[in-house]
Amino acid sequence: MRIDVVSIFPDYLAPLDLSLLGKAREAGLLDVRVHDLRGFTHDRHRTVDDTPYGGGPGMVMKPEPWAEALGHVVAQGNPGGRPHLVIPGPGGTLFTQAIARRLAREPWLAFACGRYEGIDERVYEHAAHDLGLEVSVLSLGDYVLNGGEVAVLAMVEAIARLVPGVVGNAESLVEESHEDGLLEYPVYTRPQTWRGRQVPAVLLSGDHAAIDRWRHEQRLARTAARRPDLLHASHADADLEVRLAVPADAPELFTLTRACWVQEAQANDTLDIPALVEDYDTVRASLASTRTWVARRGGRLVGSVRTEQRGDELYVGRLMVAPDLQGQGLGRRLLEHAESTAPDGIRAYRLLTGAGSVANLRRYRRAGYRPVPGEPSIPGTVELVKRRR
Ligand code: JD8
């Protein structure tokens, strides 16, 4: 990923040379370039600001130096390539983990660090309409900074660490706050007893299912205590309707299934996946042979899961969440719902996923599922089971 930053205080961005990001730059995973805006002025005083039209306090950043700086950055790129321009500002859209994930998929980002009272508004228009850049005005949070540099430091770190390879074990990326709508669980390390304080016994038990459950409960409790807005957000789905599917759901379900299994095909490097090749009639017919649950929010089909009883086991399958809504805990809630529908006599839950579906495997593990040892019933898949409590 290439990242350009323009600022009148380029030294402010020096922390991007350090730690993981510094190593990622050395490893060629990140190409970070910092530009001094004053380098694009031509007067003796290298002037970048002037008094505001209409009067008022402070100074405003002049448009011309910005146009030259952005023009220079764009001109350095590969022909036809254009950066996604991010301009931090207290009036911008709140920067979130979901936005960090989206920007982490971009090949080229440019950040414009404003100062003073801000940048002449025509620069935003010039970047979007004359340079043809996608422009995002983002805010770090509801408080006022003196300029954009601190915001850029935070945004670049939050984005760059999601670039594959930047963070050593991607494992840790999944368990984090805001990754799935919940805050993280408390962590402990040696010594077992410290100044008379103990580590919670469950963490010493070796019972990974119990540890996963305890951690999940801790996450829910912390989120309820510290960020009920998040909890409500993931439960905002108060307007989330989960019900058995009816034939009228089949068209949307067919489309959602195709959309959701594209990433599974990518993760498993195959298109030969039943959910991806089944035709509409097969999906419609499956509504009669399995208990298929659909989740709707505001009328939109946002997720689904199906269950099938086989002996004393409940097979859970086709768990899906609309790609743009993933990471908000919907999948976790649909899985919990599927399990909650298990009739008496069910002893365990069983599900199947692609061996390459690393993120799924992690989520199922966190939900208490364990891989079934031995050869999978379908090559290239992993079967997981969880004892019913
Ligand atoms: C960019 C100039 C200072 C802001 C007059 C103070 C982001 N969450 C955030 N808070 N503040 C910023 C931010 C502040 C900036 C600039 C970002 C450029 N200033 C201005 C308006 C009031 N001074 C930010 N992201």
Tab-separated table of C-alpha atoms and ligand atoms in Angstrom:
chain	number	residue	atom	x	y	z
A	1	MET	CA	0.000	0.000	0.000
A	2	ARG	CA	1.248	3.476	-0.858
A	3	ILE	CA	0.519	6.315	1.579
A	4	ASP	CA	1.275	9.981	0.921
A	5	VAL	CA	0.956	12.613	3.644
A	6	VAL	CA	1.115	16.378	3.056
A	7	SER	CA	1.708	18.649	6.043
A	8	ILE	CA	3.409	21.894	7.072
A	9	PHE	CA	4.867	19.876	9.986
A	10	PRO	CA	6.324	16.780	8.260
A	11	ASP	CA	8.310	15.888	11.397
A	12	TYR	CA	4.972	15.282	13.119
A	13	LEU	CA	4.715	12.095	11.042
A	14	ALA	CA	8.096	10.758	12.159
A	15	PRO	CA	6.411	8.155	14.416
A	16	LEU	CA	5.442	6.339	11.209
A	17	ASP	CA	9.111	5.302	10.970
A	18	LEU	CA	8.865	3.386	14.247
A	19	SER	CA	7.721	-0.045	15.409
A	20	LEU	CA	5.545	-2.283	13.259
A	21	LEU	CA	4.868	0.348	10.604
A	22	GLY	CA	8.569	1.141	10.347
A	23	LYS	CA	9.335	-2.552	9.856
A	24	ALA	CA	6.514	-2.871	7.321
A	25	ARG	CA	8.049	0.000	5.360
A	26	GLU	CA	11.469	-1.686	5.421
A	27	ALA	CA	9.781	-4.900	4.278
A	28	GLY	CA	8.168	-3.061	1.379
A	29	LEU	CA	4.624	-3.741	2.602
A	30	LEU	CA	4.062	-0.007	2.999
A	31	ASP	CA	5.403	2.852	0.863
A	32	VAL	CA	4.938	5.933	3.042
A	33	ARG	CA	5.956	9.352	1.656
A	34	VAL	CA	5.676	12.597	3.656
A	35	HIS	CA	5.629	15.913	1.792
A	36	ASP	CA	6.180	19.438	3.202
A	37	LEU	CA	3.415	21.728	1.929
A	38	ARG	CA	5.761	24.712	2.086
A	39	GLY	CA	7.760	22.979	-0.633
A	40	PHE	CA	4.910	23.951	-2.944
A	41	THR	CA	5.096	27.695	-2.275
A	42	HIS	CA	7.105	30.175	-4.297
A	43	ASP	CA	7.326	33.311	-2.117
A	44	ARG	CA	10.201	34.201	0.169
A	45	HIS	CA	8.101	33.529	3.273
A	46	ARG	CA	6.803	30.198	1.919
A	47	THR	CA	3.277	31.408	2.779
A	48	VAL	CA	0.575	28.777	3.171
A	49	ASP	CA	-2.121	30.807	4.973
A	50	ASP	CA	-4.085	34.032	4.638
A	51	THR	CA	-6.926	35.899	6.346
A	52	PRO	CA	-10.449	34.422	6.039
A	53	TYR	CA	-12.909	35.953	3.610
A	54	GLY	CA	-15.883	37.223	5.588
A	55	GLY	CA	-13.654	37.985	8.569
A	56	GLY	CA	-13.434	35.951	11.773
A	57	PRO	CA	-10.627	34.551	13.891
A	58	GLY	CA	-7.472	32.889	12.712
A	59	MET	CA	-6.109	32.150	9.251
A	60	VAL	CA	-7.126	29.857	6.401
A	61	MET	CA	-4.844	27.658	4.317
A	62	LYS	CA	-4.367	29.022	0.777
A	63	PRO	CA	-5.619	26.808	-2.086
A	64	GLU	CA	-2.703	27.082	-4.538
A	65	PRO	CA	-0.008	25.345	-2.454
A	66	TRP	CA	-2.452	22.489	-1.861
A	67	ALA	CA	-3.283	22.172	-5.548
A	68	GLU	CA	0.415	21.987	-6.392
A	69	ALA	CA	1.145	19.512	-3.606
A	70	LEU	CA	-1.739	17.195	-4.520
A	71	GLY	CA	-0.882	17.534	-8.203
A	72	HIS	CA	2.685	16.521	-7.413
A	73	VAL	CA	1.561	13.476	-5.394
A	74	VAL	CA	-0.833	12.292	-8.107
A	75	ALA	CA	1.794	12.857	-10.811
A	76	GLN	CA	4.196	10.560	-8.944
A	77	GLY	CA	1.764	7.651	-9.197
A	78	ASN	CA	1.472	4.961	-11.854
A	79	PRO	CA	-0.307	6.235	-14.935
A	80	GLY	CA	-4.085	6.285	-14.416
A	81	GLY	CA	-3.605	5.500	-10.738
A	82	ARG	CA	-5.206	7.900	-8.271
A	83	PRO	CA	-5.043	7.963	-4.496
A	84	HIS	CA	-8.101	7.966	-2.251
A	85	LEU	CA	-7.692	11.361	-0.546
A	86	VAL	CA	-8.461	11.534	3.180
A	87	ILE	CA	-8.754	15.009	4.709
A	88	PRO	CA	-9.136	14.890	8.489
A	89	GLY	CA	-11.441	17.492	9.994
A	90	PRO	CA	-13.534	17.852	13.170
A	91	GLY	CA	-16.606	18.071	10.966
A	92	GLY	CA	-15.890	14.875	9.099
A	93	THR	CA	-17.510	11.443	9.198
A	94	LEU	CA	-16.420	9.605	12.348
A	95	PHE	CA	-13.458	7.343	11.600
A	96	THR	CA	-14.256	3.764	12.702
A	97	GLN	CA	-12.790	0.265	12.449
A	98	ALA	CA	-15.187	-0.440	9.602
A	99	ILE	CA	-13.786	2.554	7.685
A	100	ALA	CA	-10.246	1.455	8.566
A	101	ARG	CA	-11.018	-1.984	7.088
A	102	ARG	CA	-12.416	-0.433	3.895
A	103	LEU	CA	-9.449	1.923	3.443
A	104	ALA	CA	-7.011	-0.932	4.158
A	105	ARG	CA	-8.203	-2.523	0.922
A	106	GLU	CA	-7.139	0.550	-1.099
A	107	PRO	CA	-3.778	0.402	-2.961
A	108	TRP	CA	-3.055	4.131	-2.517
A	109	LEU	CA	-4.091	6.624	0.144
A	110	ALA	CA	-3.181	10.309	0.443
A	111	PHE	CA	-3.716	12.379	3.592
A	112	ALA	CA	-3.951	16.186	3.679
A	113	CYS	CA	-3.129	17.628	7.085
A	114	GLY	CA	-4.847	20.964	7.617
A	115	ARG	CA	-3.873	23.596	10.169
A	116	TYR	CA	-5.119	27.026	11.278
A	117	GLU	CA	-8.888	27.307	10.805
A	118	GLY	CA	-8.795	24.804	7.968
A	119	ILE	CA	-8.184	24.510	4.218
A	120	ASP	CA	-9.886	26.720	1.579
A	121	GLU	CA	-13.039	24.793	0.644
A	122	ARG	CA	-12.225	24.990	-3.072
A	123	VAL	CA	-9.349	22.560	-2.539
A	124	TYR	CA	-11.870	19.810	-1.656
A	125	GLU	CA	-13.771	20.579	-4.874
A	126	HIS	CA	-10.571	20.748	-6.938
A	127	ALA	CA	-9.395	17.362	-5.638
A	128	ALA	CA	-12.726	15.701	-6.333
A	129	HIS	CA	-13.708	17.325	-9.629
A	130	ASP	CA	-10.457	18.451	-11.250
A	131	LEU	CA	-8.126	15.689	-10.057
A	132	GLY	CA	-10.912	13.087	-9.994
A	133	LEU	CA	-9.952	11.806	-6.556
A	134	GLU	CA	-12.291	10.016	-4.143
A	135	VAL	CA	-12.243	12.417	-1.184
A	136	SER	CA	-13.181	11.395	2.370
A	137	VAL	CA	-13.424	13.984	5.159
A	138	LEU	CA	-12.972	11.976	8.352
A	139	SER	CA	-12.922	12.924	12.034
A	140	LEU	CA	-10.971	11.163	14.720
A	141	GLY	CA	-13.560	12.009	17.333
A	142	ASP	CA	-15.746	14.677	18.901
A	143	TYR	CA	-13.003	16.901	20.291
A	144	VAL	CA	-10.882	19.651	18.690
A	145	LEU	CA	-7.246	19.226	17.694
A	146	ASN	CA	-4.971	21.967	16.339
A	147	GLY	CA	-4.439	20.242	13.040
A	148	GLY	CA	-4.778	17.041	11.056
A	149	GLU	CA	-1.415	15.453	11.822
A	150	VAL	CA	-2.417	13.627	14.999
A	151	ALA	CA	-5.512	12.328	13.253
A	152	VAL	CA	-3.416	11.103	10.318
A	153	LEU	CA	-1.042	9.281	12.665
A	154	ALA	CA	-3.966	7.441	14.250
A	155	MET	CA	-5.726	6.717	10.961
A	156	VAL	CA	-2.565	5.473	9.211
A	157	GLU	CA	-1.789	3.148	12.139
A	158	ALA	CA	-5.364	1.807	12.305
A	159	ILE	CA	-5.429	1.230	8.530
A	160	ALA	CA	-1.877	0.009	7.875
A	161	ARG	CA	-1.984	-2.626	10.624
A	162	LEU	CA	-4.843	-4.293	8.704
A	163	VAL	CA	-2.680	-4.609	5.597
A	164	PRO	CA	-1.796	-8.330	5.284
A	165	GLY	CA	1.644	-9.027	6.719
A	166	VAL	CA	2.003	-5.806	8.711
A	167	VAL	CA	0.850	-7.377	11.973
A	168	GLY	CA	2.726	-10.670	12.458
A	169	ASN	CA	-0.054	-12.966	13.645
A	170	ALA	CA	-3.250	-11.835	11.969
A	171	GLU	CA	-4.896	-14.002	14.660
A	172	SER	CA	-4.817	-11.113	17.098
A	173	LEU	CA	-6.606	-8.816	14.670
A	174	VAL	CA	-9.883	-10.693	15.008
A	175	GLU	CA	-10.261	-10.671	18.764
A	176	GLU	CA	-9.996	-6.913	19.020
A	177	SER	CA	-12.452	-4.325	20.154
A	178	HIS	CA	-14.619	-2.883	17.429
A	179	GLU	CA	-13.730	-5.833	15.213
A	180	ASP	CA	-17.035	-7.510	15.868
A	181	GLY	CA	-18.896	-4.836	17.754
A	182	LEU	CA	-17.680	-5.862	21.243
A	183	LEU	CA	-14.861	-4.534	23.447
A	184	GLU	CA	-11.948	-6.869	24.156
A	185	TYR	CA	-11.748	-9.198	27.164
A	186	PRO	CA	-9.301	-8.635	30.073
A	187	VAL	CA	-5.839	-10.156	29.620
A	188	TYR	CA	-3.365	-11.531	32.163
A	189	THR	CA	0.217	-12.873	32.157
A	190	ARG	CA	2.722	-14.221	34.697
A	191	PRO	CA	3.001	-14.171	37.716
A	192	GLN	CA	-0.126	-16.121	38.628
A	193	THR	CA	-0.278	-14.187	41.908
A	194	TRP	CA	0.778	-10.564	41.833
A	195	ARG	CA	0.726	-8.346	44.894
A	196	GLY	CA	-1.931	-10.620	46.335
A	197	ARG	CA	-4.034	-10.522	43.184
A	198	GLN	CA	-4.968	-13.723	41.332
A	199	VAL	CA	-5.474	-14.556	37.696
A	200	PRO	CA	-9.086	-15.777	37.076
A	201	ALA	CA	-9.056	-19.568	37.616
A	202	VAL	CA	-10.822	-20.333	34.326
A	203	LEU	CA	-7.757	-19.047	32.451
A	204	LEU	CA	-5.592	-21.647	34.205
A	205	SER	CA	-8.091	-24.483	33.576
A	206	GLY	CA	-6.945	-25.513	30.090
A	207	ASP	CA	-10.664	-25.839	29.198
A	208	HIS	CA	-10.614	-23.777	25.998
A	209	ALA	CA	-14.356	-23.887	25.467
A	210	ALA	CA	-14.847	-22.537	28.998
A	211	ILE	CA	-12.128	-19.922	28.433
A	212	ASP	CA	-13.797	-18.820	25.174
A	213	ARG	CA	-17.173	-18.589	26.914
A	214	TRP	CA	-15.702	-16.620	29.866
A	215	ARG	CA	-13.933	-14.224	27.478
A	216	HIS	CA	-17.105	-13.729	25.473
A	217	GLU	CA	-19.094	-12.969	28.629
A	218	GLN	CA	-16.371	-10.512	29.719
A	219	ARG	CA	-16.607	-8.784	26.356
A	220	LEU	CA	-20.386	-8.464	26.604
A	221	ALA	CA	-20.175	-7.202	30.202
A	222	ARG	CA	-17.482	-4.640	29.396
A	223	THR	CA	-19.310	-3.413	26.338
A	224	ALA	CA	-22.538	-3.053	28.300
A	225	ALA	CA	-20.674	-1.135	31.030
A	226	ARG	CA	-18.420	1.086	28.962
A	227	ARG	CA	-19.979	1.307	25.513
A	228	PRO	CA	-23.664	0.498	25.693
A	229	ASP	CA	-23.989	2.377	22.385
A	230	LEU	CA	-21.957	-0.413	20.769
A	231	LEU	CA	-24.040	-3.034	22.503
A	232	HIS	CA	-27.175	-1.291	21.452
A	233	ALA	CA	-25.683	-0.915	17.995
A	234	SER	CA	-25.189	-4.649	17.723
A	235	HIS	CA	-28.557	-5.041	19.335
A	236	ALA	CA	-29.866	-2.074	17.419
A	237	ASP	CA	-31.102	-4.946	15.539
A	238	ALA	CA	-33.915	-4.562	18.022
A	239	ASP	CA	-35.399	-3.964	14.613
A	240	LEU	CA	-33.668	-7.103	13.421
A	241	GLU	CA	-36.322	-9.650	12.588
A	242	VAL	CA	-35.215	-13.305	12.565
A	243	ARG	CA	-37.844	-15.744	11.319
A	244	LEU	CA	-38.280	-18.916	9.323
A	245	ALA	CA	-37.884	-18.272	5.626
A	246	VAL	CA	-40.857	-18.382	3.294
A	247	PRO	CA	-40.789	-18.921	-0.489
A	248	ALA	CA	-40.965	-15.138	-0.995
A	249	ASP	CA	-37.544	-14.882	0.633
A	250	ALA	CA	-35.971	-17.182	-1.971
A	251	PRO	CA	-34.945	-14.538	-4.560
A	252	GLU	CA	-33.053	-12.394	-2.053
A	253	LEU	CA	-31.647	-15.440	-0.308
A	254	PHE	CA	-30.329	-16.760	-3.627
A	255	THR	CA	-28.642	-13.405	-4.297
A	256	LEU	CA	-27.250	-13.003	-0.780
A	257	THR	CA	-25.845	-16.537	-0.871
A	258	ARG	CA	-23.973	-15.797	-4.092
A	259	ALA	CA	-22.639	-12.524	-2.616
A	260	CYS	CA	-21.513	-14.099	0.647
A	261	TRP	CA	-19.767	-17.088	-0.898
A	262	VAL	CA	-17.547	-15.049	-3.184
A	263	GLN	CA	-15.182	-14.436	-0.258
A	264	GLU	CA	-15.294	-18.142	0.638
A	265	ALA	CA	-14.312	-18.980	-2.948
A	266	GLN	CA	-11.449	-16.501	-2.697
A	267	ALA	CA	-10.363	-17.874	0.704
A	268	ASN	CA	-10.447	-21.441	-0.552
A	269	ASP	CA	-9.302	-20.714	-4.103
A	270	THR	CA	-12.166	-22.678	-5.647
A	271	LEU	CA	-15.531	-21.907	-7.200
A	272	ASP	CA	-16.647	-25.484	-6.709
A	273	ILE	CA	-18.683	-24.720	-3.577
A	274	PRO	CA	-22.344	-25.861	-3.436
A	275	ALA	CA	-23.576	-22.474	-2.172
A	276	LEU	CA	-21.918	-20.800	-5.153
A	277	VAL	CA	-23.159	-23.119	-7.900
A	278	GLU	CA	-26.692	-23.949	-6.703
A	279	ASP	CA	-29.317	-22.444	-8.967
A	280	TYR	CA	-32.350	-20.495	-7.856
A	281	ASP	CA	-34.734	-23.463	-7.897
A	282	THR	CA	-32.406	-25.452	-5.654
A	283	VAL	CA	-32.277	-22.630	-3.127
A	284	ARG	CA	-36.059	-22.242	-3.243
A	285	ALA	CA	-36.565	-25.980	-2.796
A	286	SER	CA	-34.151	-26.068	0.155
A	287	LEU	CA	-36.562	-23.878	2.102
A	288	ALA	CA	-38.906	-26.855	2.275
A	289	SER	CA	-36.305	-29.451	3.247
A	290	THR	CA	-34.395	-27.480	5.895
A	291	ARG	CA	-35.288	-24.966	8.589
A	292	THR	CA	-33.896	-21.816	7.026
A	293	TRP	CA	-33.881	-18.664	9.148
A	294	VAL	CA	-33.703	-15.221	7.596
A	295	ALA	CA	-32.651	-12.007	9.330
A	296	ARG	CA	-34.160	-8.767	8.048
A	297	ARG	CA	-33.422	-5.224	9.112
A	298	GLY	CA	-35.601	-2.448	7.857
A	299	GLY	CA	-36.996	-4.922	5.359
A	300	ARG	CA	-33.566	-5.793	3.919
A	301	LEU	CA	-32.374	-9.412	4.033
A	302	VAL	CA	-29.114	-9.002	5.976
A	303	GLY	CA	-28.349	-12.576	6.990
A	304	SER	CA	-29.467	-16.190	7.125
A	305	VAL	CA	-28.672	-19.585	8.624
A	306	ARG	CA	-30.198	-23.005	8.287
A	307	THR	CA	-30.458	-25.986	10.591
A	308	GLU	CA	-31.092	-29.667	9.986
A	309	GLN	CA	-31.519	-32.352	12.627
A	310	ARG	CA	-29.553	-35.529	11.949
A	311	GLY	CA	-29.990	-37.948	14.818
A	312	ASP	CA	-28.970	-36.218	18.041
A	313	GLU	CA	-26.983	-33.578	16.238
A	314	LEU	CA	-28.109	-30.272	14.774
A	315	TYR	CA	-26.357	-29.410	11.542
A	316	VAL	CA	-25.910	-25.649	11.192
A	317	GLY	CA	-25.248	-24.458	7.669
A	318	ARG	CA	-25.314	-21.587	5.224
A	319	LEU	CA	-24.535	-19.070	7.943
A	320	MET	CA	-24.252	-15.769	6.080
A	321	VAL	CA	-24.168	-12.024	6.737
A	322	ALA	CA	-24.337	-9.388	3.999
A	323	PRO	CA	-20.676	-8.531	3.241
A	324	ASP	CA	-21.157	-4.830	4.025
A	325	LEU	CA	-22.577	-5.653	7.469
A	326	GLN	CA	-19.950	-8.152	8.582
A	327	GLY	CA	-18.020	-7.388	11.763
A	328	GLN	CA	-21.039	-6.164	13.721
A	329	GLY	CA	-21.814	-9.394	15.563
A	330	LEU	CA	-24.730	-10.388	13.300
A	331	GLY	CA	-23.109	-13.739	12.451
A	332	ARG	CA	-22.577	-14.475	16.133
A	333	ARG	CA	-26.214	-13.684	16.829
A	334	LEU	CA	-27.474	-15.848	13.946
A	335	LEU	CA	-25.339	-18.784	15.151
A	336	GLU	CA	-26.654	-18.323	18.693
A	337	HIS	CA	-30.173	-18.229	17.277
A	338	ALA	CA	-29.646	-21.426	15.277
A	339	GLU	CA	-28.351	-23.203	18.386
A	340	SER	CA	-31.271	-21.889	20.437
A	341	THR	CA	-33.723	-23.540	18.050
A	342	ALA	CA	-32.318	-27.015	18.757
A	343	PRO	CA	-35.134	-29.369	19.796
A	344	ASP	CA	-34.826	-31.551	22.907
A	345	GLY	CA	-32.577	-34.542	22.456
A	346	ILE	CA	-30.016	-32.627	20.469
A	347	ARG	CA	-26.622	-33.450	22.006
A	348	ALA	CA	-24.319	-31.406	19.786
A	349	TYR	CA	-24.102	-28.877	16.978
A	350	ARG	CA	-22.095	-29.575	13.837
A	351	LEU	CA	-21.042	-27.317	10.977
A	352	LEU	CA	-18.721	-27.317	8.019
A	353	THR	CA	-16.561	-24.611	6.493
A	354	GLY	CA	-13.731	-24.315	4.011
A	355	ALA	CA	-10.273	-25.221	5.286
A	356	GLY	CA	-9.145	-21.880	3.860
A	357	SER	CA	-11.892	-19.928	5.606
A	358	VAL	CA	-9.531	-18.797	8.346
A	359	ALA	CA	-11.775	-16.030	9.685
A	360	ASN	CA	-14.740	-18.423	9.939
A	361	LEU	CA	-12.622	-21.024	11.721
A	362	ARG	CA	-11.582	-18.409	14.253
A	363	ARG	CA	-15.156	-17.266	14.832
A	364	TYR	CA	-16.401	-20.830	15.263
A	365	ARG	CA	-13.558	-21.592	17.633
A	366	ARG	CA	-14.495	-18.520	19.666
A	367	ALA	CA	-18.082	-19.770	19.716
A	368	GLY	CA	-16.851	-23.022	21.286
A	369	TYR	CA	-16.650	-25.234	18.185
A	370	ARG	CA	-13.743	-27.660	17.728
A	371	PRO	CA	-12.481	-29.295	14.534
A	372	VAL	CA	-13.469	-32.952	14.155
A	373	PRO	CA	-10.245	-34.980	13.909
A	374	GLY	CA	-9.570	-37.126	10.859
A	375	GLU	CA	-10.350	-36.766	7.152
A	376	PRO	CA	-13.219	-34.341	6.428
A	377	SER	CA	-16.316	-35.751	4.687
A	378	ILE	CA	-15.698	-33.251	1.869
A	379	PRO	CA	-12.075	-32.596	0.782
A	380	GLY	CA	-10.871	-29.058	1.475
A	381	THR	CA	-13.374	-28.556	4.282
A	382	VAL	CA	-13.205	-28.642	8.063
A	383	GLU	CA	-16.018	-30.138	10.125
A	384	LEU	CA	-16.519	-28.581	13.558
A	385	VAL	CA	-18.618	-29.779	16.465
A	386	LYS	CA	-19.714	-28.303	19.779
A	387	ARG	CA	-21.278	-30.202	22.634
A	388	ARG	CA	-24.616	-28.789	23.707
A	389	ARG	CA	-24.590	-27.517	27.289
B	1	JD8	C1	-7.883	18.891	10.941
B	1	JD8	C2	-7.182	22.445	11.345
B	1	JD8	C3	-7.840	22.969	13.688
B	1	JD8	C4	-10.305	22.934	13.598
B	1	JD8	C5	-10.348	25.635	14.486
B	1	JD8	C6	-8.837	24.380	15.892
B	1	JD8	C7	-9.777	15.406	13.056
B	1	JD8	N1	-11.223	14.923	15.611
B	1	JD8	C8	-10.608	16.119	15.255
B	1	JD8	N2	-10.591	17.218	15.987
B	1	JD8	N3	-9.920	18.214	15.329
B	1	JD8	C9	-9.510	17.735	14.157
B	1	JD8	C10	-8.809	18.583	13.155
B	1	JD8	C11	-8.567	19.918	13.494
B	1	JD8	C12	-7.991	20.733	12.529
B	1	JD8	C13	-7.652	20.239	11.260
B	1	JD8	C14	-8.464	18.062	11.907
B	1	JD8	C15	-7.141	21.319	10.506
B	1	JD8	N4	-7.677	22.074	12.553
B	1	JD8	C16	-9.095	23.799	13.523
B	1	JD8	C17	-11.552	23.768	13.447
B	1	JD8	C18	-11.577	24.804	14.535
B	1	JD8	N5	-9.093	24.850	14.547
B	1	JD8	C19	-9.932	16.391	14.069
B	1	JD8	N6	-9.679	14.581	12.290
